[in-house]
Structures are given as structure tokens and as C-alpha cells.
CSV table of C-alpha atoms in Angstrom, one decimal:
chain,number,residue,atom,x,y,z
A,3,MET,CA,0.0,0.0,0.0
A,4,PHE,CA,2.8,2.4,0.9
A,5,LEU,CA,4.7,1.7,-2.3
A,6,SER,CA,1.6,2.3,-4.4
A,7,ASN,CA,0.9,5.6,-2.6
A,8,PHE,CA,4.5,6.7,-3.0
A,9,LEU,CA,4.4,5.9,-6.7
A,10,TYR,CA,1.1,7.7,-7.2
A,11,PHE,CA,2.4,10.7,-5.3
A,12,THR,CA,5.6,10.8,-7.4
A,13,TYR,CA,3.6,10.5,-10.6
A,14,ILE,CA,1.3,13.4,-9.6
A,15,PHE,CA,4.2,15.5,-8.3
A,16,CYS,CA,6.2,15.1,-11.5
A,17,ASN,CA,3.2,15.9,-13.7
A,18,ILE,CA,2.5,19.1,-11.7
A,19,PHE,CA,6.2,20.1,-11.8
A,20,ILE,CA,6.4,19.6,-15.6
A,21,ALA,CA,3.2,21.5,-16.3
A,22,THR,CA,4.1,24.2,-13.9
A,23,ALA,CA,7.6,24.7,-15.4
A,24,THR,CA,6.1,25.0,-18.8
A,25,GLU,CA,3.5,27.5,-17.6
A,26,CYS,CA,6.0,29.6,-15.7
A,27,ASN,CA,8.5,29.7,-18.6
A,28,LYS,CA,5.8,31.7,-20.5
A,29,GLY,CA,6.5,34.5,-18.0
A,30,ASP,CA,10.3,34.3,-18.5
A,31,THR,CA,12.2,37.3,-19.6
A,32,TYR,CA,14.1,35.6,-22.4
A,33,PRO,CA,15.4,37.0,-24.7
A,34,PHE,CA,15.5,40.1,-22.5
A,35,THR,CA,18.5,40.9,-20.2
A,36,LYS,CA,18.3,42.9,-17.0
A,37,ILE,CA,20.5,45.9,-17.5
A,38,GLY,CA,20.3,48.4,-14.6
A,39,LYS,CA,16.7,48.3,-13.4
A,40,LYS,CA,15.1,47.5,-16.8
A,41,TYR,CA,15.0,44.5,-19.1
A,42,TYR,CA,16.3,45.0,-22.7
A,43,TYR,CA,16.6,42.9,-25.8
A,44,VAL,CA,19.6,44.0,-27.8
A,45,THR,CA,19.9,42.4,-31.2
A,46,VAL,CA,22.2,43.0,-34.2
A,47,GLY,CA,20.6,40.2,-36.2
A,48,GLN,CA,19.0,42.4,-38.8
A,49,LYS,CA,18.9,46.1,-39.6
A,50,MET,CA,15.6,47.8,-40.0
A,51,ASN,CA,14.0,51.3,-40.3
A,52,TRP,CA,12.5,52.9,-37.2
A,53,PHE,CA,8.9,51.9,-38.1
A,54,GLU,CA,10.0,48.2,-38.6
A,55,ALA,CA,11.9,48.4,-35.3
A,56,VAL,CA,8.8,49.7,-33.5
A,57,HIS,CA,6.8,46.7,-34.9
A,58,PHE,CA,9.7,44.3,-34.1
A,59,CYS,CA,9.7,45.3,-30.4
A,60,ARG,CA,5.9,45.1,-30.2
A,61,SER,CA,6.1,41.5,-31.4
A,62,TYR,CA,8.0,40.8,-28.2
A,63,ASN,CA,5.5,42.6,-26.0
A,64,SER,CA,8.0,45.5,-25.7
A,65,ASP,CA,8.8,48.9,-27.0
A,66,LEU,CA,11.8,50.6,-28.4
A,67,ALA,CA,14.1,51.7,-25.5
A,68,MET,CA,13.1,54.8,-23.5
A,69,ILE,CA,16.1,56.2,-21.7
A,70,GLU,CA,14.6,58.2,-18.8
A,71,SER,CA,17.7,58.9,-16.7
A,72,ARG,CA,21.4,59.3,-16.7
A,73,SER,CA,21.8,56.0,-14.7
A,74,GLU,CA,19.7,54.1,-17.3
A,75,MET,CA,21.9,55.5,-20.1
A,76,GLN,CA,25.1,54.6,-18.3
A,77,ALA,CA,23.9,51.1,-17.6
A,78,LEU,CA,22.9,50.5,-21.2
A,79,ASN,CA,26.1,52.1,-22.5
A,80,TRP,CA,28.2,49.9,-20.2
A,81,TYR,CA,26.4,46.8,-21.4
A,82,LEU,CA,26.8,47.7,-25.1
A,83,MET,CA,30.5,48.4,-24.6
A,84,GLU,CA,31.1,45.2,-22.6
A,85,ASN,CA,29.4,43.1,-25.3
A,86,ASP,CA,31.3,44.8,-28.2
A,87,TYR,CA,28.2,46.6,-29.6
A,88,ASP,CA,30.0,50.0,-29.6
A,89,SER,CA,30.3,50.0,-33.4
A,90,TYR,CA,26.5,49.7,-33.9
A,91,TYR,CA,23.7,52.3,-34.0
A,92,PHE,CA,20.4,51.5,-32.3
A,93,TRP,CA,16.9,52.9,-32.5
A,94,SER,CA,15.3,54.5,-29.5
A,95,SER,CA,11.6,55.1,-28.9
A,96,TYR,CA,11.9,58.9,-29.4
A,97,HIS,CA,10.8,60.9,-32.5
A,98,ASP,CA,9.7,64.4,-33.4
A,99,GLN,CA,7.5,63.6,-36.4
A,100,ALA,CA,4.5,65.6,-35.1
A,101,THR,CA,6.4,68.7,-34.0
A,102,GLU,CA,9.9,69.5,-34.9
A,103,GLY,CA,12.2,69.6,-31.9
A,104,LYS,CA,9.6,68.1,-29.5
A,105,PHE,CA,10.9,64.5,-29.0
A,106,VAL,CA,8.3,62.1,-27.6
A,107,ALA,CA,8.3,58.3,-27.0
A,108,ILE,CA,6.2,56.4,-29.5
A,109,SER,CA,4.9,54.1,-26.8
A,110,THR,CA,3.7,56.7,-24.3
A,111,GLY,CA,3.6,60.0,-26.1
A,112,ARG,CA,5.7,61.5,-23.2
A,113,LEU,CA,8.4,64.0,-23.8
A,114,MET,CA,12.0,62.8,-23.7
A,115,ALA,CA,12.9,62.9,-20.0
A,116,TYR,CA,16.7,62.6,-20.4
A,117,GLN,CA,18.9,63.8,-23.2
A,118,ASN,CA,22.5,63.3,-24.0
A,119,TRP,CA,22.9,64.5,-27.6
A,120,ASN,CA,26.0,64.1,-29.7
A,121,PHE,CA,27.8,67.4,-30.5
A,122,GLY,CA,25.7,69.5,-32.8
A,123,GLU,CA,22.6,67.4,-32.4
A,124,PRO,CA,19.7,67.4,-32.9
A,125,ASN,CA,20.1,69.2,-36.2
A,126,ASN,CA,17.2,67.9,-38.4
A,127,ASP,CA,19.6,67.5,-41.3
A,128,SER,CA,17.4,66.5,-44.3
A,129,ASN,CA,14.3,66.0,-42.1
A,130,GLU,CA,15.7,63.7,-39.4
A,131,ASP,CA,12.8,62.8,-37.0
A,132,CYS,CA,13.9,59.6,-35.2
A,133,VAL,CA,16.4,59.3,-32.4
A,134,ASP,CA,19.3,56.7,-32.5
A,135,LEU,CA,21.7,55.7,-29.8
A,136,LYS,CA,25.4,55.0,-30.0
A,137,ALA,CA,27.6,53.6,-27.2
A,138,THR,CA,31.0,55.3,-26.8
A,139,ARG,CA,33.8,55.3,-24.2
A,140,SER,CA,32.7,58.7,-23.1
A,141,GLY,CA,29.0,57.7,-22.7
A,142,MET,CA,26.0,56.9,-24.9
A,143,ARG,CA,25.1,59.7,-27.4
A,144,MET,CA,21.9,60.5,-29.1
A,145,ASN,CA,21.4,61.7,-32.7
A,146,ASP,CA,18.4,62.6,-34.8
A,147,ASN,CA,18.3,60.4,-37.9
A,148,LYS,CA,16.1,59.7,-40.9
A,149,CYS,CA,13.4,57.3,-39.8
A,150,ASN,CA,14.1,55.1,-42.9
A,151,ALA,CA,17.7,54.6,-42.0
A,152,GLN,CA,18.7,51.0,-41.4
A,153,LEU,CA,19.7,50.5,-37.7
A,154,TYR,CA,19.3,47.9,-35.0
A,155,PRO,CA,16.5,47.9,-32.3
A,156,ILE,CA,16.9,47.9,-28.6
A,157,CYS,CA,13.6,46.7,-27.1
A,158,GLU,CA,12.5,47.4,-23.6
A,159,LEU,CA,10.2,45.0,-21.8
A,160,ARG,CA,6.9,46.7,-21.1
A,161,ASN,CA,5.9,44.9,-17.9
A,162,PRO,CA,8.9,43.4,-16.2
A,163,PRO,CA,8.3,40.8,-13.6
A,164,LYS,CA,7.4,42.3,-10.2
A,165,SER,CA,9.8,40.0,-8.5
A,166,GLN,CA,12.8,41.2,-10.6
A,167,ASP,CA,14.6,42.4,-7.5
A,168,ASP,CA,14.1,39.1,-5.6
A,169,CYS,CA,15.9,36.8,-7.9
A,170,ASP,CA,17.8,36.5,-11.1
A,171,THR,CA,15.7,33.8,-12.8
A,172,ILE,CA,12.0,34.4,-12.5
A,173,PRO,CA,10.8,30.9,-13.5
A,174,THR,CA,12.8,29.3,-10.7
A,175,LYS,CA,10.9,31.1,-8.0
A,176,CYS,CA,7.6,30.3,-9.8
A,177,VAL,CA,8.5,26.6,-10.1
A,178,ILE,CA,9.3,26.2,-6.4
A,179,ARG,CA,6.1,27.9,-5.4
A,180,LYS,CA,4.1,25.6,-7.7
A,181,MET,CA,6.0,22.6,-6.5
A,182,MET,CA,4.9,23.4,-2.9
A,183,GLU,CA,1.3,23.8,-4.1
A,184,GLY,CA,1.5,20.4,-5.8
A,185,TYR,CA,2.9,18.9,-2.6
A,186,ARG,CA,0.1,20.3,-0.5
A,187,GLN,CA,-2.5,19.0,-3.1
A,188,SER,CA,-1.0,15.6,-3.1
A,189,THR,CA,-1.0,15.3,0.7
A,190,ASN,CA,-4.7,16.0,0.6
A,191,ILE,CA,-5.2,13.0,-1.8
A,192,PHE,CA,-3.5,10.6,0.7
A,193,HIS,CA,-5.8,11.8,3.5
A,194,CYS,CA,-9.0,11.1,1.8
A,195,LYS,CA,-11.6,8.8,3.4
A,196,GLU,CA,-12.3,6.6,0.3
């Protein structure tokens, strides 16, 4: 009797664990990397214009990067430099297509909160309306660029996990919690009166 209960418990526990791990991985942050306090997806797989980059990021439930503080820009610049992305240009969420000189984020419509323009920028040379980012040793710089230029996207996760400060891998915490729920459910099965 004990062996059959043990095998039954093991079977239920393993099924709950596998189902839970699959369910929790849907909430994983892959392919996003935590950089500073935000999650970003930096890719140099394919160049695209600004509009394509907006669509690309949205396909990952994210938006083009919105740099809102000096510390965010420094963290992202450090990451790009450390990973040898300093020779690439990336799109940001900001543009001034509606009103020249008034840069807003495509995702929120809010004015650009932090600016670190390259020397002489923004200059609207030949109708440049979209903002790109470039990592340098002296810090990340912004430039207004033509929206149809071919650059790489940096996507920012819209709704990062609430437990991002608690652990590095979100699914692990979820799986352990679900394992405990499965254990409690299985102990109820063994105490039934049938």
C-alpha cells in the first residue's frame, strides 16, 4: 500500500512540476537581459528602419528603449561596450515627427525625460525625425536620424516581472512555489476517506 501511494504521489508531483515549469516559462524574460533596473533585448541580427523596429519590439510585447535617466543610459552604455556593440547604431523610442524639436516616445507620447545628444545634435539634417543611440567610451550619445535609416533595435520589456529584484531567474521562483502547491494538493489526496 505504501509503495503504491508513493508511486502515485511521485507521478502526480512530476506531472504538476512539468506542467508548472512549462506554464512559468511563458513569463520568463528571455530574450531580455536585465540591464540596470530594466529589461532590454539588444539584437544585431537584422537592420531595420524605425517603423519596422517599433513593430519588431511590439512582437516581443515590448517597445523601443526609452532612456529616462542618466543612470539608465550609463547602464545600457556599459552593457553595449562590454558586449562589443559599440560599433552599432540602435533605434530608441523617441521621435519628433509631429512637432519638430519636440521629441516624444512612440509608446507613451511622453516628452523625452533625459537627453544626451551628440555634439551639434539634434540638427534635423534632411528631415531627421527619429532618435538613434550609439555607445561610446565617453558615454552613450543621441542623434536625430532619418526614420528610414537601417539600424538595429533595442527593445525594452513593457511589464517586467514584479519579483525582478528578488531573484535572477523568475521561472525558478515560480516553479518552487508551484511545487509546494503540488505537494500540498498531493498530501490532501492521501488523507481522503475513500
